[in-house]
mmCIF file of C-alpha atoms and ligand atoms in Angstrom:
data_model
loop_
_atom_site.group_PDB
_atom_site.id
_atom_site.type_symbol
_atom_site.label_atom_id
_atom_site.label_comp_id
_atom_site.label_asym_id
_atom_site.label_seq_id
_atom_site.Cartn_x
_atom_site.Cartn_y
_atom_site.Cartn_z
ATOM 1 C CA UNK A 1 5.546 4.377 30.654
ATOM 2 C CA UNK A 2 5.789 0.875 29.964
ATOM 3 C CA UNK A 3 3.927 0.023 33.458
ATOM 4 C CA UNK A 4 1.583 3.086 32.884
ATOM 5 C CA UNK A 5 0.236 1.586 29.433
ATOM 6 C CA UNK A 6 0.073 -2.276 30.981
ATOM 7 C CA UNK A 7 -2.054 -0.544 33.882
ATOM 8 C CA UNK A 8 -4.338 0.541 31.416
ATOM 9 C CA UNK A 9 -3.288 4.394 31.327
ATOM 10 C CA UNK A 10 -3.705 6.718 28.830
ATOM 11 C CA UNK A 11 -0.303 8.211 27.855
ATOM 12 C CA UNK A 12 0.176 11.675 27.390
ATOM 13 C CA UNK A 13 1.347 13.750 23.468
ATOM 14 C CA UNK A 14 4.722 14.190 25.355
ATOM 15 C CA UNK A 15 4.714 10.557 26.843
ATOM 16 C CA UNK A 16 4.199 9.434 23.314
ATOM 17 C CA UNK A 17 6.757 11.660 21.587
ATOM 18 C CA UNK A 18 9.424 10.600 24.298
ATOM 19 C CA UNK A 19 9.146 7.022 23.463
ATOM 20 C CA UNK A 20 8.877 7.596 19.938
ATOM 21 C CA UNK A 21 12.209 9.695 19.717
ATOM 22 C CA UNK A 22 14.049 7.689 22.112
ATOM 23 C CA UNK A 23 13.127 4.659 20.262
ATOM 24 C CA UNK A 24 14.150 6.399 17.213
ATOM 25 C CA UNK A 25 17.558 7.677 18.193
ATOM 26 C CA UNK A 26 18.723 4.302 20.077
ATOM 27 C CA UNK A 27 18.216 5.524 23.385
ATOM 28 C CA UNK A 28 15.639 3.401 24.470
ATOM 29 C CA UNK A 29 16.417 -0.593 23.741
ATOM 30 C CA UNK A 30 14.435 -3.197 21.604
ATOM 31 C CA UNK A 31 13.568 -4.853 24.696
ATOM 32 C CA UNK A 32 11.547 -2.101 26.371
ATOM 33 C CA UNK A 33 9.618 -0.815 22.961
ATOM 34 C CA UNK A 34 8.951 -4.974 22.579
ATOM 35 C CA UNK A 35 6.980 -4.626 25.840
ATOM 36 C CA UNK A 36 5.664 -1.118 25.157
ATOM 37 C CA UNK A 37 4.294 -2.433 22.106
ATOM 38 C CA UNK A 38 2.916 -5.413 23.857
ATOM 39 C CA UNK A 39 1.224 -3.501 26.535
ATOM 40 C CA UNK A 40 -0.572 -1.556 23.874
ATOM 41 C CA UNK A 41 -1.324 -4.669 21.856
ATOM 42 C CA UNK A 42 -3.455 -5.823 24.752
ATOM 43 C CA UNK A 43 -4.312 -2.239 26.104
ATOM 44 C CA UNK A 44 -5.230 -0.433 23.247
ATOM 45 C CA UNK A 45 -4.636 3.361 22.482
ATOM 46 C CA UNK A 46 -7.256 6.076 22.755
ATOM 47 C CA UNK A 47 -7.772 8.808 19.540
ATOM 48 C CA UNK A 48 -5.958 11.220 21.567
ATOM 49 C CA UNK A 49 -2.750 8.349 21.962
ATOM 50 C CA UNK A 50 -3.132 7.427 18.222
ATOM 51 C CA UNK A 51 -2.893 10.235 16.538
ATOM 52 C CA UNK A 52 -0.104 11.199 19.215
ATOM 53 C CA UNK A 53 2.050 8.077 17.712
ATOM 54 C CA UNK A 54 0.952 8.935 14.058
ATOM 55 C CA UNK A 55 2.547 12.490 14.244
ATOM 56 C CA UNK A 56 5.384 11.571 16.172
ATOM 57 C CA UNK A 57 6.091 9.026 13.454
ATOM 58 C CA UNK A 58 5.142 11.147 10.720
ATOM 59 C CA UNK A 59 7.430 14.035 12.270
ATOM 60 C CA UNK A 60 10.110 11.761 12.961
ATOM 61 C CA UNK A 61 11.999 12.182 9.220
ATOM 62 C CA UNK A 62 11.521 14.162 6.363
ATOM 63 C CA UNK A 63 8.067 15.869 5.178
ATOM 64 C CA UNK A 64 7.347 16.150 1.618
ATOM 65 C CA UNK A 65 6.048 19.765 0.525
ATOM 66 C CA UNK A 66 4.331 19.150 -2.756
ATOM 67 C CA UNK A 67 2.326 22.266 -2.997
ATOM 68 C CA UNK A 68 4.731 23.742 -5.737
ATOM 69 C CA UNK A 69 2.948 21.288 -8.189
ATOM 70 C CA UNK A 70 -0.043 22.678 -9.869
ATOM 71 C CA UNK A 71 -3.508 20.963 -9.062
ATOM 72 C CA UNK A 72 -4.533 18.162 -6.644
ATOM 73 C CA UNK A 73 -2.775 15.485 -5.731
ATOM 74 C CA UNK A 74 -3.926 12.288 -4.887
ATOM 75 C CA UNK A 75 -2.396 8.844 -2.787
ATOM 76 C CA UNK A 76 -3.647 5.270 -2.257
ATOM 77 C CA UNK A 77 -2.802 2.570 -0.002
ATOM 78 C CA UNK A 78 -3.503 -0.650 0.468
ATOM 79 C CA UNK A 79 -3.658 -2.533 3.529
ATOM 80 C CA UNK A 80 -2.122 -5.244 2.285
ATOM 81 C CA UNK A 81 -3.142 -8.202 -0.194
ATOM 82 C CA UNK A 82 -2.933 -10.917 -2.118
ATOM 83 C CA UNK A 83 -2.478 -10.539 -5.920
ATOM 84 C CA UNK A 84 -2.831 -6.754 -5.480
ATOM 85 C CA UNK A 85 -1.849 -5.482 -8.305
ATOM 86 C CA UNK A 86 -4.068 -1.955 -8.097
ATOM 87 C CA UNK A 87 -1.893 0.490 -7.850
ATOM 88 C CA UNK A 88 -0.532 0.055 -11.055
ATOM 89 C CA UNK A 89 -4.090 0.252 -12.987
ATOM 90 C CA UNK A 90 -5.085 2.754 -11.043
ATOM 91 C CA UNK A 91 -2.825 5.055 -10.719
ATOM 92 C CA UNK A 92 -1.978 5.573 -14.185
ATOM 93 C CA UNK A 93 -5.523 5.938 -15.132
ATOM 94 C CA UNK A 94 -5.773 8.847 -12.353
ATOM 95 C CA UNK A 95 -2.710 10.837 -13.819
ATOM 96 C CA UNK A 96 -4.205 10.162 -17.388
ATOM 97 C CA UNK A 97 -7.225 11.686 -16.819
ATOM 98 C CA UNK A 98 -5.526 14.662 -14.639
ATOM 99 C CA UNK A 99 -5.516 14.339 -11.451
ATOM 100 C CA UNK A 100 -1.282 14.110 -10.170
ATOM 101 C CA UNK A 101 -0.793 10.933 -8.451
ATOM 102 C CA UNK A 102 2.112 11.688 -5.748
ATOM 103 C CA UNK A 103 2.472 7.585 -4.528
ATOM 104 C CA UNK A 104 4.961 6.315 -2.045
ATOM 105 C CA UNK A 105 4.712 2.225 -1.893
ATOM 106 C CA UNK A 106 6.543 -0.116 0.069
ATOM 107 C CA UNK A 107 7.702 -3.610 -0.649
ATOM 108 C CA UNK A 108 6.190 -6.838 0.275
ATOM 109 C CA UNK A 109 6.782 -9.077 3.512
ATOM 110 C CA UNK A 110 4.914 -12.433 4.161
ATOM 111 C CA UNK A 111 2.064 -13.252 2.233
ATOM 112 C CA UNK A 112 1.351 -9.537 0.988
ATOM 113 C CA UNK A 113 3.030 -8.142 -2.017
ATOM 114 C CA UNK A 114 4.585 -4.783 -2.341
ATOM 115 C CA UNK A 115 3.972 -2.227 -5.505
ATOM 116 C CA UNK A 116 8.068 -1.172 -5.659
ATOM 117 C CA UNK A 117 9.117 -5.275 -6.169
ATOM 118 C CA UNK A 118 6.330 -5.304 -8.839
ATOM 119 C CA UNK A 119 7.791 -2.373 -10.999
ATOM 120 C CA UNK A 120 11.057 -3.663 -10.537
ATOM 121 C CA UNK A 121 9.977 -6.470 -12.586
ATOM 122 C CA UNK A 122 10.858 -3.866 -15.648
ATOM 123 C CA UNK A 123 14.909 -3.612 -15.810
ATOM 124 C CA UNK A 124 16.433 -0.424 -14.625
ATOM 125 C CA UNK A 125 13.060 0.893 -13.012
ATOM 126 C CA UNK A 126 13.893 3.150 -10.241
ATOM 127 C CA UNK A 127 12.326 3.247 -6.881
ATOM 128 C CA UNK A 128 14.221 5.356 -5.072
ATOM 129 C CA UNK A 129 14.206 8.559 -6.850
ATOM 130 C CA UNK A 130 15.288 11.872 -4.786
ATOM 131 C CA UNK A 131 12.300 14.235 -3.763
ATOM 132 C CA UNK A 132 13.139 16.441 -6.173
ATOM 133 C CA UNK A 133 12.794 13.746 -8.826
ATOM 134 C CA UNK A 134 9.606 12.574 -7.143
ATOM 135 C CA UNK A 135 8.320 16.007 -7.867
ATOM 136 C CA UNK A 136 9.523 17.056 -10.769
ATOM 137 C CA UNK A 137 8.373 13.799 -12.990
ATOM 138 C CA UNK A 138 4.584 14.469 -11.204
ATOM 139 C CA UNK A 139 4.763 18.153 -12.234
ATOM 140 C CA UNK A 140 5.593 16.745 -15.963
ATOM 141 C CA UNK A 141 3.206 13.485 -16.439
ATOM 142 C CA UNK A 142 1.024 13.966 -13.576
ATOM 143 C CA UNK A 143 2.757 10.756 -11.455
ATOM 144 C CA UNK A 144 5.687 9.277 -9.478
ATOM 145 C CA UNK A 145 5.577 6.431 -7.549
ATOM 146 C CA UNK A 146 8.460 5.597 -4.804
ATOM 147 C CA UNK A 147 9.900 3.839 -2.653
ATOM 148 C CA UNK A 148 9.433 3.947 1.607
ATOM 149 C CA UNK A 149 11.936 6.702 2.267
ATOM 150 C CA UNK A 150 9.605 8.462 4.731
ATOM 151 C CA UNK A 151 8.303 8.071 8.754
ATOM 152 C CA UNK A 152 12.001 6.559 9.462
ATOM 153 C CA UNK A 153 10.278 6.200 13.324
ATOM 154 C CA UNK A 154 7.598 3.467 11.673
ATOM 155 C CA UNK A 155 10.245 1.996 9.489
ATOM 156 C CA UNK A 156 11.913 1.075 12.833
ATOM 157 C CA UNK A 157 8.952 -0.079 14.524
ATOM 158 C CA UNK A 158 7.652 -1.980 11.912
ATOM 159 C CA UNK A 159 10.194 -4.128 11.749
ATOM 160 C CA UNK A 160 10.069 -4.437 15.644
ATOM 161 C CA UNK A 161 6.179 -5.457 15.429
ATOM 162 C CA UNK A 162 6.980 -7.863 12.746
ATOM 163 C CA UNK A 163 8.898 -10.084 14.637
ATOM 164 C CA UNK A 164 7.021 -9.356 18.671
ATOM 165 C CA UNK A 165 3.859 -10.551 17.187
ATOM 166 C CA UNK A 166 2.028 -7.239 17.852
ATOM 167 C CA UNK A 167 1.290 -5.874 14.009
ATOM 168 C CA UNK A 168 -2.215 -6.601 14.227
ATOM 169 C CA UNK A 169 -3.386 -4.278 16.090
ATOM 170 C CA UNK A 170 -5.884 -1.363 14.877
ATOM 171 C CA UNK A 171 -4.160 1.581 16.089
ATOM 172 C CA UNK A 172 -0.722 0.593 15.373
ATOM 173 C CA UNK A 173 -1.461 -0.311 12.007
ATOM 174 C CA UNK A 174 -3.518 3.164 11.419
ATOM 175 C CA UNK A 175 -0.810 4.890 13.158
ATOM 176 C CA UNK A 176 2.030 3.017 11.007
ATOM 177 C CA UNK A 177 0.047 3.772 7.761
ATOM 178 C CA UNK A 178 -1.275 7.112 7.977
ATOM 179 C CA UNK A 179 2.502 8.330 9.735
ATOM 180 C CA UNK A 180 3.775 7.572 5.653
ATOM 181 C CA UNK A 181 0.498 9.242 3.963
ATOM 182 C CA UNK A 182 0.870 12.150 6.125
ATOM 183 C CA UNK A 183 5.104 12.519 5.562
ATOM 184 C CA UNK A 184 3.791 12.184 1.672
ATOM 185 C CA UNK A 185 2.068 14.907 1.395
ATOM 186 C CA UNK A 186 -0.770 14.649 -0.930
ATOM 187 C CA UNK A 187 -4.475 16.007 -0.715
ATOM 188 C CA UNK A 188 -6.472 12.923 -1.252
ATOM 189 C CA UNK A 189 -5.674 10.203 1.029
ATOM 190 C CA UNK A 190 -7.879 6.860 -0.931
ATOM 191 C CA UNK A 191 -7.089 4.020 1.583
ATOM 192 C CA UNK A 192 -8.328 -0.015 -0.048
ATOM 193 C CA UNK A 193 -9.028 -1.572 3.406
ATOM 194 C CA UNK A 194 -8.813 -5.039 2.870
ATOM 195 C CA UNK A 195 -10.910 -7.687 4.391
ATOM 196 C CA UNK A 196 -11.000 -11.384 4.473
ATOM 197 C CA UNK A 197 -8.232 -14.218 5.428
ATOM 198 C CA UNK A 198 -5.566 -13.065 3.123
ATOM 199 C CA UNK A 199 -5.506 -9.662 4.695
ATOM 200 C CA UNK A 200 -4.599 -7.988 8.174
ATOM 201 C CA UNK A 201 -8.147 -7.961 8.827
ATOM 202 C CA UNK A 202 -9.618 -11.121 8.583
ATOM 203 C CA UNK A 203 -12.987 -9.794 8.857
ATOM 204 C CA UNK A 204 -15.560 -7.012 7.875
ATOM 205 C CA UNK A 205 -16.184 -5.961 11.246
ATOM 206 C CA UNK A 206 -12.517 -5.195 11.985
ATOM 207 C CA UNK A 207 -11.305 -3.450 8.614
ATOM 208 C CA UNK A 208 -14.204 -1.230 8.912
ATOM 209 C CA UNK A 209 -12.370 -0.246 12.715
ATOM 210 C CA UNK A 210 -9.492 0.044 10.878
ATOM 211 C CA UNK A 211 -10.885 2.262 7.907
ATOM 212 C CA UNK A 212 -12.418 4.625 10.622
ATOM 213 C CA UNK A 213 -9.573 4.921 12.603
ATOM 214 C CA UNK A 214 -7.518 6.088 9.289
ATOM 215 C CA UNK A 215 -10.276 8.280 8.358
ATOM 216 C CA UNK A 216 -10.165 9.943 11.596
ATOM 217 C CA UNK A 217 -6.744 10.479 11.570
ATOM 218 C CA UNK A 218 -6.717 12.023 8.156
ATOM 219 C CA UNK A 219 -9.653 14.233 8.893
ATOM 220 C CA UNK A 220 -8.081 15.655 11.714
ATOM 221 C CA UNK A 221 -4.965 16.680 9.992
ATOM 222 C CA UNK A 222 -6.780 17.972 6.996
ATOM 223 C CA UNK A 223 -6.817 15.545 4.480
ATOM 224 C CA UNK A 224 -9.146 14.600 2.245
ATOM 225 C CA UNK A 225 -9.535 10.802 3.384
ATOM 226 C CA UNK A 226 -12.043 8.192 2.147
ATOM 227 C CA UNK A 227 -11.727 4.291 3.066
ATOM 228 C CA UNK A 228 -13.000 1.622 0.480
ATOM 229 C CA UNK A 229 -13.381 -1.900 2.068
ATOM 230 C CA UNK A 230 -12.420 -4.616 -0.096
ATOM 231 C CA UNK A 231 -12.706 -8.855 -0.164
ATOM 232 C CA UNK A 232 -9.520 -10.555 0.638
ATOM 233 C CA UNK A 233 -10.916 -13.664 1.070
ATOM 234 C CA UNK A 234 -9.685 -14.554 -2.627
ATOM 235 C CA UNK A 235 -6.485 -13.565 -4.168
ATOM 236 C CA UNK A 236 -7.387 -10.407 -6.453
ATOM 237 C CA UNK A 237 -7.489 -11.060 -10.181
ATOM 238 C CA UNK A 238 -5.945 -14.265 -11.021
ATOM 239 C CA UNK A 239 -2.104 -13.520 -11.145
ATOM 240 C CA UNK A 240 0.033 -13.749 -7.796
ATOM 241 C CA UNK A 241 3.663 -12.973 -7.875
ATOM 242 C CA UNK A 242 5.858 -9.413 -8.940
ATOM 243 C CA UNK A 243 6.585 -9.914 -12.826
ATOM 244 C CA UNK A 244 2.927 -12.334 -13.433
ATOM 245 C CA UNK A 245 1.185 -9.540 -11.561
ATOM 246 C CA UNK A 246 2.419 -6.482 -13.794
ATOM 247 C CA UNK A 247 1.153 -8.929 -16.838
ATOM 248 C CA UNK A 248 -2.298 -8.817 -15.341
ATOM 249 C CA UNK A 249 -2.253 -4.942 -14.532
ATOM 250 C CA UNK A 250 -0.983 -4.475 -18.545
ATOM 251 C CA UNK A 251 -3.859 -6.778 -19.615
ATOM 252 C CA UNK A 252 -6.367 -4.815 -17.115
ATOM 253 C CA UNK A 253 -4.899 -1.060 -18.482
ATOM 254 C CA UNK A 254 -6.104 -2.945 -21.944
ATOM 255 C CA UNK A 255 -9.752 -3.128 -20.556
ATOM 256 C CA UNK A 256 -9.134 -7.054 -20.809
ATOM 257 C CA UNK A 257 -8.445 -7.718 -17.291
ATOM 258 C CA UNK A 258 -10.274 -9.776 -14.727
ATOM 259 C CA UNK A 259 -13.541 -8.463 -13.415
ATOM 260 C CA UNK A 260 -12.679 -7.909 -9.902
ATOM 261 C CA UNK A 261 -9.121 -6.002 -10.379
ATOM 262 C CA UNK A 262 -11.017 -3.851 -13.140
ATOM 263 C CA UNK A 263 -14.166 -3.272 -10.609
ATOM 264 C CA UNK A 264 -11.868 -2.254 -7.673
ATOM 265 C CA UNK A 265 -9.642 0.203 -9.505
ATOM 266 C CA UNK A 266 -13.188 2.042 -11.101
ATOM 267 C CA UNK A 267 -14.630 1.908 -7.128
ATOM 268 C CA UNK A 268 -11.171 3.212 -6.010
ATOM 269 C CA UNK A 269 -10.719 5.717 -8.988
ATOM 270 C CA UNK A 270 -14.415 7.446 -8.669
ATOM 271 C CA UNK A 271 -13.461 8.264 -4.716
ATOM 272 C CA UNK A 272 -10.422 10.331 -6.146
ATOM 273 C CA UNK A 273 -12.153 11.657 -9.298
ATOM 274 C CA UNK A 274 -15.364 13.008 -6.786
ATOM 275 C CA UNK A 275 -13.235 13.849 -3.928
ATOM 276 C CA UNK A 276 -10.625 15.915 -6.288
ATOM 277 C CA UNK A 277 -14.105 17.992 -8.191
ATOM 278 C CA UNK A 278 -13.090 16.769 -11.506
ATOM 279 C CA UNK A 279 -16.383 14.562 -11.746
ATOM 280 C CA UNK A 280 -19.940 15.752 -10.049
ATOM 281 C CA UNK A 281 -21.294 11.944 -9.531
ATOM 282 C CA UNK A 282 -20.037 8.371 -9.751
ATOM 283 C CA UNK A 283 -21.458 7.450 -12.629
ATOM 284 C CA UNK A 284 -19.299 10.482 -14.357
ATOM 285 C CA UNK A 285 -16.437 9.252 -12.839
ATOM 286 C CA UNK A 286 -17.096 5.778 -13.938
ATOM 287 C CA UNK A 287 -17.751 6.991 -17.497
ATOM 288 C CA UNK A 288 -14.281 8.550 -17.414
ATOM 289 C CA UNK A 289 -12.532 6.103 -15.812
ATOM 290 C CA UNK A 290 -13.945 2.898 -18.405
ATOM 291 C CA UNK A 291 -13.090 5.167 -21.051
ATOM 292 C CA UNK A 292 -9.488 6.037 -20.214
ATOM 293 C CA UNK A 293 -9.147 1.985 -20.295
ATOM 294 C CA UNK A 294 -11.059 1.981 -24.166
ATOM 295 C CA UNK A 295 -9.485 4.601 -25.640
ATOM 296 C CA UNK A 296 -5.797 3.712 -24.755
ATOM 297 C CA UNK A 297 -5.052 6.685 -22.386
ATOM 298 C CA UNK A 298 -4.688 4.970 -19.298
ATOM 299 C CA UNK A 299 -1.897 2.668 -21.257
ATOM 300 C CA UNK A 300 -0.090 4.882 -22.743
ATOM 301 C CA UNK A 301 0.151 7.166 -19.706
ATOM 302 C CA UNK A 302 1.261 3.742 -18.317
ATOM 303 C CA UNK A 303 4.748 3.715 -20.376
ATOM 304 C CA UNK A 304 5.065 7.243 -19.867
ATOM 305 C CA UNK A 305 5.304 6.640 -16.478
ATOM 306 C CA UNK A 306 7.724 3.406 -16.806
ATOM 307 C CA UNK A 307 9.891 5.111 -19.411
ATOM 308 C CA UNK A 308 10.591 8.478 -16.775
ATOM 309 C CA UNK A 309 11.083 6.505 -13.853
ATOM 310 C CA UNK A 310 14.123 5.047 -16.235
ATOM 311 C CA UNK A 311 12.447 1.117 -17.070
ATOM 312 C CA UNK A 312 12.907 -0.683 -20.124
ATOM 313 C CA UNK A 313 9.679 -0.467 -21.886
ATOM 314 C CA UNK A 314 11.010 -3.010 -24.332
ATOM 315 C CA UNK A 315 8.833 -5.825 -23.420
ATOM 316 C CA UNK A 316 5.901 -3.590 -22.117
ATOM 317 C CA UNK A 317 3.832 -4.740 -25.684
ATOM 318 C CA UNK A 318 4.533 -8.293 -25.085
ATOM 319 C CA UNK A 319 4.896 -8.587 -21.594
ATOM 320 C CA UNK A 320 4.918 -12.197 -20.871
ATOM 321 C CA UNK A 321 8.695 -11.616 -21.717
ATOM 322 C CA UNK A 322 9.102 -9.751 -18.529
ATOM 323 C CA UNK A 323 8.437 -13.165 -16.796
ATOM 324 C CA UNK A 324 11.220 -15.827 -17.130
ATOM 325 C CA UNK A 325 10.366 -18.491 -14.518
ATOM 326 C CA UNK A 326 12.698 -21.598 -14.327
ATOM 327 C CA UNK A 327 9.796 -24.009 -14.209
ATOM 328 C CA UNK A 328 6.166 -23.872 -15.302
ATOM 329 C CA UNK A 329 3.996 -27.010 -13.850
ATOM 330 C CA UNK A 330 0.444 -26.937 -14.535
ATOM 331 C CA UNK A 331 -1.415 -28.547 -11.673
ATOM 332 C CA UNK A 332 -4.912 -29.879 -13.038
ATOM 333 C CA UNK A 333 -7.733 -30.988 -10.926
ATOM 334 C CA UNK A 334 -8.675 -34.667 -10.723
ATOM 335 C CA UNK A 335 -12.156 -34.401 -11.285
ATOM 336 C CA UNK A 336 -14.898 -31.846 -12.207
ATOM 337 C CA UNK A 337 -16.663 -29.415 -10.429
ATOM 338 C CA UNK A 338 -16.927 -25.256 -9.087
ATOM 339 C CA UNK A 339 -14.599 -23.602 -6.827
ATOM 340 C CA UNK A 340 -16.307 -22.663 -4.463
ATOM 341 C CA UNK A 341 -13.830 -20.716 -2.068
ATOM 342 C CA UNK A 342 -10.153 -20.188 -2.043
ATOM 343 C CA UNK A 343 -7.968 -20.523 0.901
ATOM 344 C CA UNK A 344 -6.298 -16.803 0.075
ATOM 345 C CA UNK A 345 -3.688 -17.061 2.909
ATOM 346 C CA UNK A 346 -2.436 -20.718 2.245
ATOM 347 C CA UNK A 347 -2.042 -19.374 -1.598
ATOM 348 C CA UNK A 348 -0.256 -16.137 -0.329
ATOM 349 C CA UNK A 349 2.001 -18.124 1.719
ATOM 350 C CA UNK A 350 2.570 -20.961 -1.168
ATOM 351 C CA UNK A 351 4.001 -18.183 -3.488
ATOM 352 C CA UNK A 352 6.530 -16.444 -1.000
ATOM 353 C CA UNK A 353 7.899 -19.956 -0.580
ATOM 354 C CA UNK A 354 8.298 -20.117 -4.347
ATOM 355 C CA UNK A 355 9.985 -16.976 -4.022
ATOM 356 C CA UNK A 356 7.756 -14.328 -5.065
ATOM 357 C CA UNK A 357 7.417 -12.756 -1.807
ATOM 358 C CA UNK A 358 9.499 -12.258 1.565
ATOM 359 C CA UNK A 359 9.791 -14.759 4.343
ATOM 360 C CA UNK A 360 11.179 -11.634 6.679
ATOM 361 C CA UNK A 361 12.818 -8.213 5.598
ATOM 362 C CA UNK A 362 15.704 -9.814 4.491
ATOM 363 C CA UNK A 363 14.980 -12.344 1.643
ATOM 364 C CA UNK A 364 15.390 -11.979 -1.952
ATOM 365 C CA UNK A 365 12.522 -12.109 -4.207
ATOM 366 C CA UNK A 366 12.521 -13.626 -6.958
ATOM 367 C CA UNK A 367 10.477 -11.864 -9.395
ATOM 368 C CA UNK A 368 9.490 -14.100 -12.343
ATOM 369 C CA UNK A 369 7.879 -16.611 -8.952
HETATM 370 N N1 LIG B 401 1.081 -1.827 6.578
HETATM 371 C C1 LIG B 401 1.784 -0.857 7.209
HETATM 372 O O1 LIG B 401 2.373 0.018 6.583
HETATM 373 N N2 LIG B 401 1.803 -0.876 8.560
HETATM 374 C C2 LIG B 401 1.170 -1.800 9.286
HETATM 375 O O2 LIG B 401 1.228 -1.745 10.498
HETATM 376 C C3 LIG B 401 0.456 -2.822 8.616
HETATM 377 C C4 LIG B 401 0.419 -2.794 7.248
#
């Protein structure tokens, strides 16, 4: 199969599902999915091949059944970012206006953060909660968020990629991705494709491959799935770094947070309001979204949401306390003048030195970096 793919050849559901499984289980080594991988890197997969691997991945742990909670649910994922904080703005205004958000996250590696280090920045917060817990706190306040527990097959390969220099790759990545939104269950897929040089994707042209291939894939196993391409060619918002970054998404829940977060999460937002019928037109759904932020809704919902998943919501009023870095040095500019671009990678990698984010799967964060 190896030789078959480096030929060229398109590689049968079967084909697919052996590797997959034997990969899985042990049977087949490193060293022969490191060249599979490879051979597909510079080979490509068809539709037929991708959504082949997604399933196999998807099928290849548990599969969460989440229709016994009432009304639509809704996920998100990023692609992968700089100072992306989102998921913490926006999916507490979702559940506060209604709509269940059912969100599984995953932790950071390299220069992109994860959402689970980010909430760990409150004490006690719990990531890995059982499926049962996942469900029942979204059947009571309309959202859970958790840890990667699902698609065990891309957990695996992931890892594999990471190291064999053959992550960036369109298909794999929409295969890895949309293997975990599938396993999740939810309704609404809303995927923030991010483009620019702190991203996968360091250009337009290739997230929007990437968005369509997700889209496809979702489409064709009945999800609701809408892509939003979004600039990574500055870090979003203006904190970087787990504990800094839950300050920002606080301030932004406040309706006082930095224009481009607060723009992203109301683009993001309207796709699930329209897609789940609770608002007929975007500028409804923008109405309800702004006001969730004005009239405190969005906030509150916010603690709710820390205070079941067991943090300390001590510090949540004040939460500069949450941060407890061992050195602050301001570093002022020599001389006048605009910024005219940022180089969003080199900052990335600057604060996962400092220790905010993961030099490989291993490292410790630390989260007041
Ligand atoms: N995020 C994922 O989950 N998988 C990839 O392959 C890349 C980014």
């Amino acid at each position: 199969l190896i030789l078959k793919k480096r030929e060229g050849g398109c590689l049968t559901e079967s084909e697919i599902n052996y590797i997959v499984k034997g990969y899985t289980q042990g049977s087949i080594p490193d060293y022969q999915m490191s060249a599979f991988l490879m051979a597909v890197y510079f080979k490509g997969l068809s539709d037929e091949e991708t959504f082949a691997l997604t399933k196999a991945m998807t099928d290849s742990g548990e599969k969460l059944d989440l229709s016994c909670i009432p009304g639509v649910k809704a996920d998100k994922h990023s692609t992968g970012g700089v100072g992306d904080k989102t998921t913490l703005v926006l999916a507490t205004m979702i559940a506060s206006l209604g709509i269940n958000m059912a969100k599984m996250s995953g932790r950071g590696l390299g220069n992109t953060g994860g959402t689970i280090d980010k909430l760990e920045s409150f004490p006690g917060f719990n990531t890995s909660l059982t499926n049962e817990q996942f469900i029942e706190n979204i059947k009571h306040i309309g959202i859970a968020v958790n840890g990667p527990t699902l698609s065990p097959a891309d957990k695996k390969i992931y890892a594999l990629r990471d190291v064999t220099a053959t992550v960036e790759n369109v298909s794999l990545i929409a295969s890895s991705i949309m293997s975990k939104k599938l396993a999740a269950g939810a309704d609404i897929i809303v995927l923030d494709v991010k483009s620019g040089s702190g991203a996968f994707m360091k250009n337009e042209h290739d997230a929007l491959q990437l968005a369509h291939e997700m889209v496809k894939i979702g489409k064709a196993s009945n999800k609701q799935t809408i892509a939003v391409i979004s600039d990574m060619n500055q870090p979003l918002g203006h904190n970087i770094g787990n504990a800094l970054e839950v300050v920002e998404a606080i301030e932004t829940l406040k309706g006082k947070g930095p224009a481009d977060l607060h723009n992203l999460c109301i683009a993001l937002g309207t796709q699930i309001l329209e897609a789940a019928g609770k608002a007929s037109d975007a500028a409804q759904a923008k109405d309800m979204l702004e006001l969730s932020l004005t009239n405190g809704t969005a906030y509150s919902k916010f603690k709710e949401f820390i205070k079941t998943q067991g943090g300390d919501i001590s510090n949540i009023d004040n939460p500069m306390k949450l941060v407890n870095a061992s050195y602050i040095v301001p570093v002022i500019s020599n001389s006048e003048g605009y910024v005219e671009s940022i180089e969003c990678e080199q900052i990335g990698r600057a604060s996962m030195i400092l220790g905010a984010g993961r030099k490989d799967k291993d490292s410790l964060v630390d989260l007041s970096a």
